[in-house]
XYZ file of N, CA, C and O in Angstrom:
780
model
N 14.170 3.425 33.000
C 14.019 3.970 31.671
C 14.277 2.925 30.572
O 13.559 2.913 29.578
N 15.277 2.052 30.700
C 15.478 1.053 29.644
C 14.245 0.178 29.439
O 13.872 -0.109 28.299
N 13.611 -0.198 30.527
C 12.409 -1.038 30.408
C 11.298 -0.272 29.696
O 10.588 -0.834 28.850
N 11.151 1.016 30.027
C 10.128 1.832 29.370
C 10.400 1.927 27.872
O 9.494 1.791 27.045
N 11.657 2.177 27.482
C 12.006 2.329 26.061
C 11.716 1.044 25.291
O 11.126 1.073 24.210
N 12.111 -0.091 25.859
C 11.874 -1.381 25.192
C 10.380 -1.666 25.134
O 9.856 -2.092 24.100
N 9.672 -1.423 26.229
C 8.222 -1.659 26.255
C 7.506 -0.739 25.265
O 6.586 -1.172 24.558
N 7.916 0.518 25.192
C 7.318 1.463 24.246
C 7.485 0.955 22.815
O 6.553 0.975 22.013
N 8.698 0.476 22.496
C 8.994 -0.037 21.159
C 8.148 -1.283 20.861
O 7.482 -1.362 19.825
N 8.150 -2.240 21.767
C 7.429 -3.493 21.528
C 5.916 -3.306 21.552
O 5.202 -3.890 20.727
N 5.432 -2.499 22.476
C 3.977 -2.273 22.555
C 3.475 -1.545 21.312
O 2.402 -1.868 20.781
N 4.245 -0.565 20.842
C 3.842 0.147 19.631
C 3.736 -0.776 18.433
O 2.782 -0.717 17.663
N 4.689 -1.670 18.286
C 4.640 -2.617 17.170
C 3.543 -3.650 17.373
O 2.878 -4.056 16.411
N 3.350 -4.091 18.601
C 2.307 -5.090 18.855
C 0.920 -4.530 18.566
O 0.056 -5.223 18.042
N 0.712 -3.254 18.896
C -0.587 -2.639 18.634
C -0.853 -2.471 17.150
O -1.986 -2.562 16.691
N 0.175 -2.205 16.383
C -0.016 -1.868 14.974
C 0.192 -2.998 13.994
O -0.413 -3.021 12.947
N 1.075 -3.948 14.289
C 1.298 -4.979 13.280
C 1.197 -6.394 13.818
O 0.692 -7.262 13.145
N 1.672 -6.642 14.968
C 1.642 -7.954 15.623
C 1.859 -9.073 14.618
O 2.785 -9.042 13.836
N 0.976 -10.081 14.617
C 1.135 -11.223 13.718
C 0.544 -10.947 12.349
O 0.697 -11.732 11.427
N -0.155 -9.828 12.189
C -0.787 -9.486 10.923
C 0.109 -8.519 10.170
O 0.432 -7.448 10.670
N 0.524 -8.885 8.953
C 1.397 -7.971 8.211
C 0.660 -6.700 7.828
O -0.532 -6.725 7.542
N 1.379 -5.597 7.843
C 0.782 -4.321 7.477
C 0.626 -4.222 5.969
O 1.492 -4.654 5.213
N -0.477 -3.661 5.542
C -0.674 -3.387 4.121
C 0.252 -2.258 3.717
O 0.693 -1.467 4.545
N 0.543 -2.155 2.432
C 1.355 -1.025 2.006
C 0.693 0.270 2.432
O -0.507 0.334 2.531
N 1.453 1.251 2.651
C 1.021 2.582 3.067
C 0.896 2.665 4.568
O 1.144 3.690 5.146
N 0.535 1.595 5.225
C 0.236 1.686 6.641
C 1.438 1.440 7.540
O 1.308 1.438 8.744
N 2.624 1.219 6.972
C 3.776 0.991 7.830
C 4.129 2.240 8.628
O 4.844 2.162 9.607
N 3.585 3.401 8.245
C 3.861 4.621 9.008
C 3.337 4.516 10.429
O 3.762 5.254 11.300
N 2.457 3.569 10.680
C 1.945 3.394 12.039
C 3.043 2.945 12.994
O 2.885 3.046 14.208
N 4.135 2.423 12.483
C 5.225 1.965 13.340
C 6.253 3.048 13.626
O 7.197 2.824 14.361
N 6.100 4.227 13.029
C 7.081 5.275 13.241
C 7.154 5.709 14.702
O 8.234 5.948 15.218
N 6.021 5.836 15.360
C 6.033 6.268 16.758
C 6.781 5.265 17.628
O 7.549 5.656 18.510
N 6.592 3.989 17.364
C 7.283 2.960 18.149
C 8.794 3.071 18.005
O 9.544 2.726 18.926
N 9.268 3.573 16.883
C 10.705 3.692 16.641
C 11.360 4.726 17.557
O 12.589 4.791 17.634
N 10.565 5.508 18.257
C 11.132 6.485 19.193
C 11.657 5.794 20.451
O 12.519 6.331 21.147
N 11.191 4.578 20.729
C 11.657 3.835 21.905
C 13.167 3.742 21.986
O 13.764 4.091 23.022
N 13.854 3.296 20.937
C 15.321 3.257 20.996
C 15.948 4.652 21.178
O 17.000 4.775 21.814
N 15.306 5.677 20.659
C 15.817 7.055 20.865
C 15.751 7.430 22.337
O 16.678 8.053 22.872
N 14.632 7.052 23.001
C 14.527 7.291 24.445
C 15.674 6.607 25.183
O 16.295 7.188 26.061
N 15.931 5.360 24.818
C 16.974 4.589 25.490
C 18.344 5.237 25.292
O 19.103 5.410 26.256
N 18.666 5.642 24.077
C 19.968 6.269 23.832
C 20.096 7.614 24.550
O 21.168 7.944 25.077
N 19.010 8.381 24.578
C 19.048 9.669 25.301
C 19.289 9.433 26.789
O 20.091 10.139 27.424
N 18.643 8.440 27.349
C 18.826 8.129 28.766
C 20.265 7.685 29.033
O 20.885 8.121 30.012
N 20.790 6.822 28.145
C 22.167 6.353 28.317
C 23.166 7.514 28.239
O 24.171 7.524 28.960
N 22.904 8.494 27.396
C 23.786 9.662 27.310
C 23.809 10.448 28.612
O 24.851 10.969 29.022
N 22.662 10.524 29.247
C 22.556 11.308 30.483
C 23.198 10.589 31.663
O 23.888 11.209 32.476
N 23.000 9.284 31.775
C 23.456 8.571 32.970
C 24.853 7.972 32.868
O 25.410 7.553 33.881
N 25.432 7.924 31.683
C 26.748 7.307 31.522
C 27.846 8.302 31.889
O 27.956 9.368 31.287
N 28.701 7.940 32.877
C 29.747 8.876 33.301
C 30.998 8.845 32.416
O 31.707 9.836 32.329
N 31.292 7.721 31.766
C 32.539 7.593 30.995
C 32.414 8.293 29.639
O 31.465 8.062 28.887
N 33.384 9.158 29.290
C 33.336 9.887 28.014
C 33.339 8.970 26.785
O 32.685 9.255 25.793
N 34.104 7.848 26.860
C 34.145 6.944 25.711
C 32.763 6.349 25.452
O 32.337 6.232 24.298
N 32.088 5.948 26.508
C 30.747 5.377 26.369
C 29.768 6.429 25.863
O 28.909 6.135 25.023
N 29.918 7.652 26.343
C 29.020 8.720 25.880
C 29.206 8.973 24.385
O 28.239 9.176 23.658
N 30.463 8.954 23.930
C 30.711 9.138 22.503
C 30.087 8.002 21.692
O 29.523 8.222 20.613
N 30.190 6.789 22.204
C 29.596 5.640 21.523
C 28.081 5.807 21.415
O 27.499 5.645 20.329
N 27.430 6.173 22.529
C 25.970 6.341 22.524
C 25.547 7.530 21.661
O 24.522 7.478 20.974
N 26.362 8.576 21.680
C 26.071 9.719 20.821
C 26.176 9.316 19.344
O 25.322 9.667 18.528
N 27.198 8.551 19.012
C 27.350 8.067 17.639
C 26.189 7.175 17.223
O 25.666 7.293 16.103
N 25.775 6.282 18.122
C 24.622 5.425 17.827
C 23.356 6.261 17.638
O 22.557 6.003 16.732
N 23.192 7.258 18.499
C 22.014 8.125 18.397
C 21.994 8.900 17.091
O 20.953 8.988 16.428
N 23.135 9.448 16.711
C 23.213 10.189 15.451
C 22.979 9.264 14.253
O 22.330 9.654 13.275
N 23.489 8.039 14.345
C 23.257 7.067 13.272
C 21.770 6.735 13.168
O 21.223 6.654 12.058
N 21.130 6.570 14.306
C 19.697 6.265 14.313
C 18.887 7.430 13.734
O 17.987 7.221 12.919
N 19.238 8.649 14.132
C 18.547 9.826 13.588
C 18.779 9.932 12.084
O 17.853 10.217 11.314
N 20.010 9.674 11.633
C 20.312 9.722 10.192
C 19.524 8.651 9.435
O 19.006 8.907 8.336
N 19.407 7.452 10.020
C 18.635 6.380 9.374
C 17.163 6.768 9.271
O 16.530 6.560 8.228
N 16.609 7.355 10.330
C 15.213 7.810 10.292
C 15.036 8.922 9.255
O 14.033 8.954 8.532
N 16.004 9.826 9.194
C 15.913 10.917 8.214
C 15.971 10.373 6.792
O 15.228 10.813 5.913
N 16.828 9.403 6.546
C 16.937 8.813 5.207
C 15.646 8.079 4.848
O 15.144 8.203 3.720
N 15.091 7.318 5.778
C 13.831 6.612 5.513
C 12.712 7.612 5.228
O 11.895 7.398 4.319
N 12.686 8.706 5.974
C 11.674 9.739 5.737
C 11.853 10.369 4.354
O 10.879 10.579 3.639
N 13.096 10.637 3.981
C 13.372 11.209 2.657
C 12.904 10.261 1.540
O 12.270 10.693 0.575
N 13.200 8.982 1.675
C 12.814 8.018 0.646
C 11.298 7.909 0.529
O 10.744 7.842 -0.571
N 10.610 7.901 1.680
C 9.142 7.820 1.648
C 8.552 9.107 1.081
O 7.571 9.059 0.338
N 9.139 10.250 1.403
C 8.639 11.517 0.846
C 8.810 11.529 -0.666
O 7.936 12.018 -1.390
N 9.906 10.978 -1.157
C 10.117 10.892 -2.601
C 9.069 9.971 -3.233
O 8.503 10.277 -4.276
N 8.790 8.838 -2.579
C 7.759 7.926 -3.092
C 6.386 8.592 -3.118
O 5.588 8.335 -4.008
N 6.111 9.426 -2.134
C 4.804 10.062 -2.019
C 4.729 11.381 -2.782
O 3.726 12.085 -2.707
N 5.751 11.740 -3.537
C 5.772 13.042 -4.190
C 4.723 13.186 -5.285
O 4.328 14.293 -5.619
N 4.271 12.085 -5.852
C 3.190 12.128 -6.828
C 2.437 10.806 -6.755
O 2.963 9.804 -6.256
N 1.228 10.806 -7.252
C 0.432 9.587 -7.246
C 1.132 8.482 -8.034
O 1.178 7.328 -7.595
N 1.703 8.831 -9.179
C 2.366 7.840 -10.023
C 3.549 7.204 -9.308
O 3.722 5.987 -9.335
N 4.390 8.031 -8.689
C 5.556 7.474 -7.998
C 5.133 6.669 -6.777
O 5.744 5.652 -6.459
N 4.052 7.101 -6.120
C 3.561 6.373 -4.958
C 3.094 4.964 -5.333
O 3.525 3.978 -4.749
N 2.213 4.855 -6.348
C 1.698 3.524 -6.701
C 2.795 2.650 -7.288
O 2.827 1.443 -7.049
N 3.733 3.247 -8.049
C 4.845 2.467 -8.599
C 5.728 1.922 -7.476
O 6.140 0.754 -7.514
N 6.008 2.750 -6.475
C 6.840 2.298 -5.358
C 6.133 1.219 -4.552
O 6.756 0.227 -4.152
N 4.841 1.381 -4.322
C 4.119 0.400 -3.505
C 4.036 -0.954 -4.191
O 4.212 -1.983 -3.557
N 3.775 -0.961 -5.494
C 3.691 -2.248 -6.183
C 5.082 -2.872 -6.326
O 5.218 -4.088 -6.344
N 6.113 -2.041 -6.363
C 7.477 -2.562 -6.412
C 7.867 -3.161 -5.059
O 8.466 -4.230 -4.999
N 7.519 -2.465 -3.967
C 7.872 -2.940 -2.626
C 6.985 -4.089 -2.164
O 7.405 -4.899 -1.347
N 5.749 -4.126 -2.649
C 4.783 -5.145 -2.207
C 4.152 -5.826 -3.423
O 2.952 -5.713 -3.644
N 4.919 -6.559 -4.225
C 4.354 -7.153 -5.441
C 3.281 -8.209 -5.175
O 2.500 -8.519 -6.078
N 3.218 -8.721 -3.953
C 2.217 -9.737 -3.626
C 0.996 -9.160 -2.921
O 0.205 -9.902 -2.339
N 0.842 -7.859 -2.964
C -0.314 -7.214 -2.351
C -1.382 -6.941 -3.415
O -1.137 -6.165 -4.347
N -2.559 -7.558 -3.281
C -3.630 -7.249 -4.235
C -3.976 -5.760 -4.247
O -4.256 -5.191 -5.301
N -3.940 -5.132 -3.071
C -4.283 -3.714 -2.996
C -3.285 -2.853 -3.770
O -3.668 -1.947 -4.503
N -1.992 -3.126 -3.630
C -0.978 -2.350 -4.354
C -1.128 -2.547 -5.863
O -1.043 -1.585 -6.631
N -1.365 -3.783 -6.285
C -1.569 -4.047 -7.707
C -2.829 -3.361 -8.221
O -2.855 -2.834 -9.334
N -3.886 -3.354 -7.410
C -5.133 -2.701 -7.819
C -4.935 -1.197 -7.978
O -5.383 -0.606 -8.950
N -4.244 -0.585 -7.020
C -4.017 0.861 -7.119
C -3.173 1.205 -8.341
O -3.407 2.226 -8.998
N -2.199 0.355 -8.668
C -1.380 0.600 -9.859
C -2.240 0.505 -11.116
O -2.169 1.372 -11.995
N -3.080 -0.542 -11.193
C -3.956 -0.698 -12.368
C -4.956 0.448 -12.450
O -5.171 1.024 -13.525
N -5.548 0.783 -11.324
C -6.559 1.846 -11.285
C -5.958 3.187 -11.720
O -6.587 3.942 -12.469
N -4.751 3.476 -11.277
C -4.098 4.731 -11.657
C -3.832 4.764 -13.157
O -4.092 5.774 -13.821
N -3.337 3.670 -13.689
C -3.074 3.617 -15.129
C -4.367 3.762 -15.937
O -4.400 4.487 -16.931
N -5.427 3.101 -15.490
C -6.700 3.178 -16.208
C -7.238 4.607 -16.188
O -7.699 5.122 -17.208
N -7.142 5.262 -15.044
C -7.684 6.622 -14.937
C -6.898 7.625 -15.771
O -7.401 8.699 -16.096
N -5.659 7.292 -16.126
C -4.817 8.214 -16.884
C -4.656 7.814 -18.350
O -3.831 8.395 -19.059
N -5.438 6.838 -18.811
C -5.280 6.356 -20.185
C -5.423 7.457 -21.229
O -4.639 7.530 -22.170
N -6.426 8.311 -21.074
C -6.680 9.318 -22.101
C -5.550 10.347 -22.206
O -5.323 10.918 -23.260
N -4.826 10.578 -21.123
C -3.743 11.567 -21.136
C -2.358 10.920 -21.202
O -1.355 11.622 -21.230
N -2.302 9.605 -21.198
C -1.018 8.906 -21.170
C -0.317 9.025 -22.520
O -0.958 8.908 -23.566
N 1.003 9.237 -22.525
C 1.719 9.347 -23.798
C 1.690 8.061 -24.632
O 1.780 8.110 -25.852
N 1.566 6.911 -23.974
C 1.496 5.629 -24.683
C 0.339 4.818 -24.105
O 0.543 3.939 -23.258
N -0.896 5.118 -24.550
C -2.069 4.445 -23.971
C -2.028 2.921 -24.105
O -2.483 2.215 -23.210
N -1.479 2.414 -25.190
C -1.427 0.955 -25.370
C -0.533 0.313 -24.310
O -0.888 -0.730 -23.733
N 0.605 0.924 -24.028
C 1.506 0.397 -23.000
C 0.869 0.492 -21.617
O 0.988 -0.425 -20.795
N 0.178 1.604 -21.360
C -0.492 1.771 -20.063
C -1.600 0.739 -19.904
O -1.767 0.156 -18.823
N -2.364 0.479 -20.957
C -3.435 -0.525 -20.896
C -2.851 -1.916 -20.670
O -3.395 -2.713 -19.894
N -1.735 -2.218 -21.334
C -1.086 -3.530 -21.149
C -0.573 -3.684 -19.723
O -0.727 -4.754 -19.110
N -0.004 -2.616 -19.174
C 0.485 -2.668 -17.790
C -0.680 -2.836 -16.825
O -0.604 -3.625 -15.876
N -1.782 -2.117 -17.061
C -2.961 -2.252 -16.200
C -3.488 -3.684 -16.259
O -3.841 -4.271 -15.228
N -3.544 -4.272 -17.459
C -3.998 -5.661 -17.604
C -3.097 -6.612 -16.835
O -3.569 -7.566 -16.213
N -1.794 -6.341 -16.872
C -0.842 -7.178 -16.123
C -1.144 -7.128 -14.621
O -1.181 -8.164 -13.955
N -1.354 -5.920 -14.092
C -1.635 -5.786 -12.663
C -2.954 -6.467 -12.294
O -3.071 -7.104 -11.242
N -3.949 -6.351 -13.158
C -5.242 -6.989 -12.880
C -5.112 -8.507 -12.893
O -5.713 -9.201 -12.060
N -4.328 -9.041 -13.822
C -4.097 -10.494 -13.849
C -3.351 -10.937 -12.593
O -3.642 -12.004 -12.032
N -2.423 -10.119 -12.137
C -1.670 -10.443 -10.916
C -2.597 -10.498 -9.703
O -2.456 -11.373 -8.851
N -3.555 -9.599 -9.639
C -4.516 -9.605 -8.532
C -5.280 -10.918 -8.523
O -5.477 -11.533 -7.474
N -5.725 -11.358 -9.688
C -6.492 -12.604 -9.785
C -5.644 -13.811 -9.396
O -6.151 -14.776 -8.845
N -4.337 -13.764 -9.675
C -3.436 -14.831 -9.232
C -3.340 -14.854 -7.710
O -3.344 -15.912 -7.098
N -3.222 -13.665 -7.120
C -3.034 -13.559 -5.679
C -4.309 -13.873 -4.901
O -4.259 -14.470 -3.829
N -5.456 -13.444 -5.447
C -6.737 -13.637 -4.764
C -7.829 -13.852 -5.808
O -8.424 -12.895 -6.295
N -8.099 -15.117 -6.158
C -9.101 -15.389 -7.194
C -10.502 -14.864 -6.854
O -11.323 -14.682 -7.747
N -10.763 -14.606 -5.575
C -12.070 -14.084 -5.179
C -12.155 -12.563 -5.296
O -13.208 -11.982 -5.051
N -11.082 -11.900 -5.683
C -11.061 -10.446 -5.744
C -11.874 -9.951 -6.937
O -11.477 -10.110 -8.085
N -13.025 -9.358 -6.644
C -13.896 -8.878 -7.708
C -13.542 -7.473 -8.175
O -13.947 -7.064 -9.259
N -12.763 -6.744 -7.387
C -12.304 -5.424 -7.828
C -11.525 -5.549 -9.138
O -11.634 -4.700 -10.021
N -10.746 -6.626 -9.271
C -9.972 -6.822 -10.496
C -10.895 -7.049 -11.690
O -10.608 -6.575 -12.800
N -12.009 -7.750 -11.466
C -12.958 -7.974 -12.562
C -13.639 -6.661 -12.954
O -13.782 -6.357 -14.149
N -14.079 -5.910 -11.957
C -14.676 -4.597 -12.233
C -13.689 -3.725 -12.996
O -14.043 -3.068 -13.977
N -12.449 -3.709 -12.549
C -11.441 -2.866 -13.194
C -11.185 -3.326 -14.626
O -10.924 -2.495 -15.507
N -11.256 -4.629 -14.870
C -11.114 -5.125 -16.233
C -12.222 -4.615 -17.138
O -11.986 -4.238 -18.299
N -13.438 -4.566 -16.609
C -14.567 -4.017 -17.368
C -14.356 -2.526 -17.613
O -14.559 -2.024 -18.725
N -13.921 -1.817 -16.585
C -13.654 -0.381 -16.719
C -12.554 -0.139 -17.749
O -12.645 0.787 -18.567
N -11.522 -0.984 -17.745
C -10.453 -0.850 -18.738
C -11.014 -1.015 -20.150
O -10.707 -0.216 -21.044
N -11.850 -2.033 -20.341
C -12.475 -2.217 -21.656
C -13.297 -0.988 -22.054
O -13.256 -0.548 -23.201
N -14.044 -0.431 -21.111
C -14.858 0.743 -21.411
C -13.986 1.935 -21.799
O -14.305 2.670 -22.736
N -12.886 2.127 -21.080
C -11.975 3.226 -21.409
C -11.338 3.042 -22.784
O -10.991 4.025 -23.441
N -11.184 1.795 -23.200
C -10.585 1.512 -24.508
C -11.644 1.427 -25.607
O -11.346 1.014 -26.719
N -12.887 1.815 -25.255
C -14.010 1.782 -26.199
C -14.245 0.385 -26.770
O -14.566 0.217 -27.940
N -14.054 -0.618 -25.905
C -14.308 -1.994 -26.301
C -15.504 -2.521 -25.526
O -15.758 -2.097 -24.388
N -16.201 -3.440 -26.134
C -17.269 -4.137 -25.427
C -16.610 -4.988 -24.347
O -15.653 -5.703 -24.635
N -17.071 -4.902 -23.087
C -16.448 -5.722 -22.039
C -16.487 -7.205 -22.401
O -17.459 -7.693 -22.967
N -15.427 -7.880 -22.082
C -15.293 -9.304 -22.363
C -16.433 -10.063 -21.675
O -16.593 -9.975 -20.454
N -17.256 -10.810 -22.428
C -18.380 -11.539 -21.818
C -17.939 -12.516 -20.733
O -18.643 -12.693 -19.736
N -16.766 -13.134 -20.902
C -16.280 -14.059 -19.873
C -15.987 -13.306 -18.573
O -16.265 -13.806 -17.476
N -15.477 -12.107 -18.695
C -15.194 -11.273 -17.523
C -16.491 -10.904 -16.809
O -16.587 -10.983 -15.579
N -17.500 -10.528 -17.592
C -18.802 -10.175 -17.019
C -19.426 -11.397 -16.335
O -19.958 -11.297 -15.230
N -19.336 -12.561 -16.970
C -19.877 -13.792 -16.379
C -19.164 -14.137 -15.073
O -19.799 -14.515 -14.090
N -17.827 -14.000 -15.063
C -17.069 -14.256 -13.830
C -17.489 -13.297 -12.724
O -17.603 -13.684 -11.555
N -17.737 -12.047 -13.084
C -18.161 -11.054 -12.092
C -19.530 -11.405 -11.535
O -19.738 -11.381 -10.319
N -20.465 -11.751 -12.402
C -21.815 -12.124 -11.947
C -21.742 -13.347 -11.037
O -22.353 -13.379 -9.963
N -20.970 -14.348 -11.449
C -20.814 -15.556 -10.630
C -20.199 -15.208 -9.284
O -20.654 -15.688 -8.237
N -19.171 -14.378 -9.297
C -18.518 -13.994 -8.049
C -19.442 -13.239 -7.116
O -19.438 -13.454 -5.905
N -20.270 -12.363 -7.668
C -21.213 -11.606 -6.833
C -22.271 -12.529 -6.234
O -22.734 -12.304 -5.115
N -22.652 -13.563 -6.962
C -23.670 -14.490 -6.460
C -23.136 -15.467 -5.432
O -23.814 -15.795 -4.472
N -21.927 -15.966 -5.653
C -21.475 -17.133 -4.906
C -20.479 -16.872 -3.789
O -20.334 -17.699 -2.911
N -19.761 -15.763 -3.828
C -18.691 -15.559 -2.848
C -19.157 -14.722 -1.667
O -19.937 -13.806 -1.810
N -18.609 -15.083 -0.526
C -18.703 -14.192 0.623
C -17.555 -13.200 0.462
O -16.404 -13.591 0.412
N -17.909 -11.958 0.361
C -16.905 -10.947 0.039
C -16.632 -10.035 1.215
O -17.525 -9.729 1.998
N -15.401 -9.612 1.303
C -15.007 -8.645 2.308
C -14.458 -7.406 1.640
O -14.391 -7.323 0.409
N -14.030 -6.446 2.432
C -13.538 -5.185 1.865
C -12.256 -5.347 1.057
O -11.908 -4.468 0.282
N -11.568 -6.477 1.194
C -10.360 -6.694 0.416
C -10.665 -7.288 -0.963
O -9.802 -7.322 -1.822
N -11.890 -7.764 -1.167
C -12.256 -8.344 -2.461
C -13.138 -7.432 -3.306
O -13.173 -7.566 -4.518
N -13.852 -6.534 -2.665
C -14.782 -5.688 -3.418
C -15.017 -4.384 -2.686
O -15.337 -4.377 -1.498
N -14.864 -3.276 -3.404
C -15.197 -1.969 -2.843
C -16.440 -1.453 -3.550
O -16.607 -1.637 -4.755
N -17.313 -0.833 -2.792
C -18.586 -0.383 -3.363
C -18.406 0.735 -4.382
O -19.287 0.972 -5.189
N -17.275 1.412 -4.382
C -17.024 2.463 -5.356
C -17.046 1.956 -6.790
O -17.298 2.724 -7.724
N -16.806 0.666 -6.963
C -16.830 0.088 -8.314
C -18.223 0.216 -8.929
O -18.369 0.539 -10.102
N -19.254 -0.047 -8.131
C -20.625 0.054 -8.637
C -20.933 1.498 -9.039
O -21.525 1.750 -10.086
N -20.531 2.434 -8.193
C -20.781 3.842 -8.468
C -20.127 4.293 -9.768
O -20.714 5.048 -10.536
N -18.911 3.819 -10.013
C -18.232 4.204 -11.246
C -19.013 3.715 -12.467
O -19.217 4.461 -13.420
N -19.450 2.449 -12.425
C -20.174 1.913 -13.581
C -21.507 2.626 -13.787
O -21.921 2.866 -14.924
N -22.185 3.005 -12.701
C -23.447 3.741 -12.827
C -23.167 5.113 -13.440
O -23.874 5.556 -14.354
N -22.137 5.816 -12.963
C -21.795 7.133 -13.518
C -21.410 7.005 -14.994
O -21.766 7.848 -15.810
N -20.692 5.956 -15.339
C -20.292 5.739 -16.727
C -21.544 5.561 -17.608
O -21.677 6.154 -18.665
N -22.486 4.750 -17.119
C -23.715 4.487 -17.872
C -24.544 5.767 -18.010
O -25.017 6.099 -19.103
N -24.721 6.494 -16.910
C -25.535 7.709 -16.939
C -24.883 8.818 -17.769
O -25.568 9.643 -18.356
N -23.554 8.814 -17.826
C -22.843 9.826 -18.595
C -22.682 9.460 -20.051
O -21.981 10.137 -20.794
N -23.309 8.403 -20.483
C -23.222 8.006 -21.881
C -21.847 7.463 -22.254
O -21.435 7.535 -23.404
N -21.139 6.890 -21.272
C -19.840 6.290 -21.573
C -18.706 7.284 -21.636
O -17.783 7.134 -22.429
N -18.762 8.310 -20.793
C -17.684 9.313 -20.770
C -17.094 9.400 -19.380
O -17.737 9.347 -18.416
């Protein structure tokens, strides 16, 4: 059983994260692997004859369950609303272009209802600039900059548009640099008369 518990733990992590770091949100894939140590402690409780050792393993097991419960509570609090989720992800993963993009995108989508639209626009601009620092080939940040200008009823910055055109022509892009939903948004914006 000890070998199974350790193998379950290591195999679960190897399948889900291995040498590639997990993107924000996806760390939940490692939760199942965390059951491996629980298996080991349960087995030790059953096979250990000495009461002192059983109390020790029971205490370790309860501590492990309490730690899992606390982690679950914290993640549930982070996921309680879209705003708290994106704020927590960008706080926990400040070097993730995806987390920064989701934070900017959320702020942009809520500009019209935000109590302080100027502050929200400035924060969105900050996140978009951070994305460009982290990944200069990321065109989602350029699209979002244009969308931000449109939401603020401003003519999109010509330099931003030129950078986007150049990026679309010259870069080999993957799903981490450009999502096709950006094109759809701009088409809907144009067809809807800018609403």
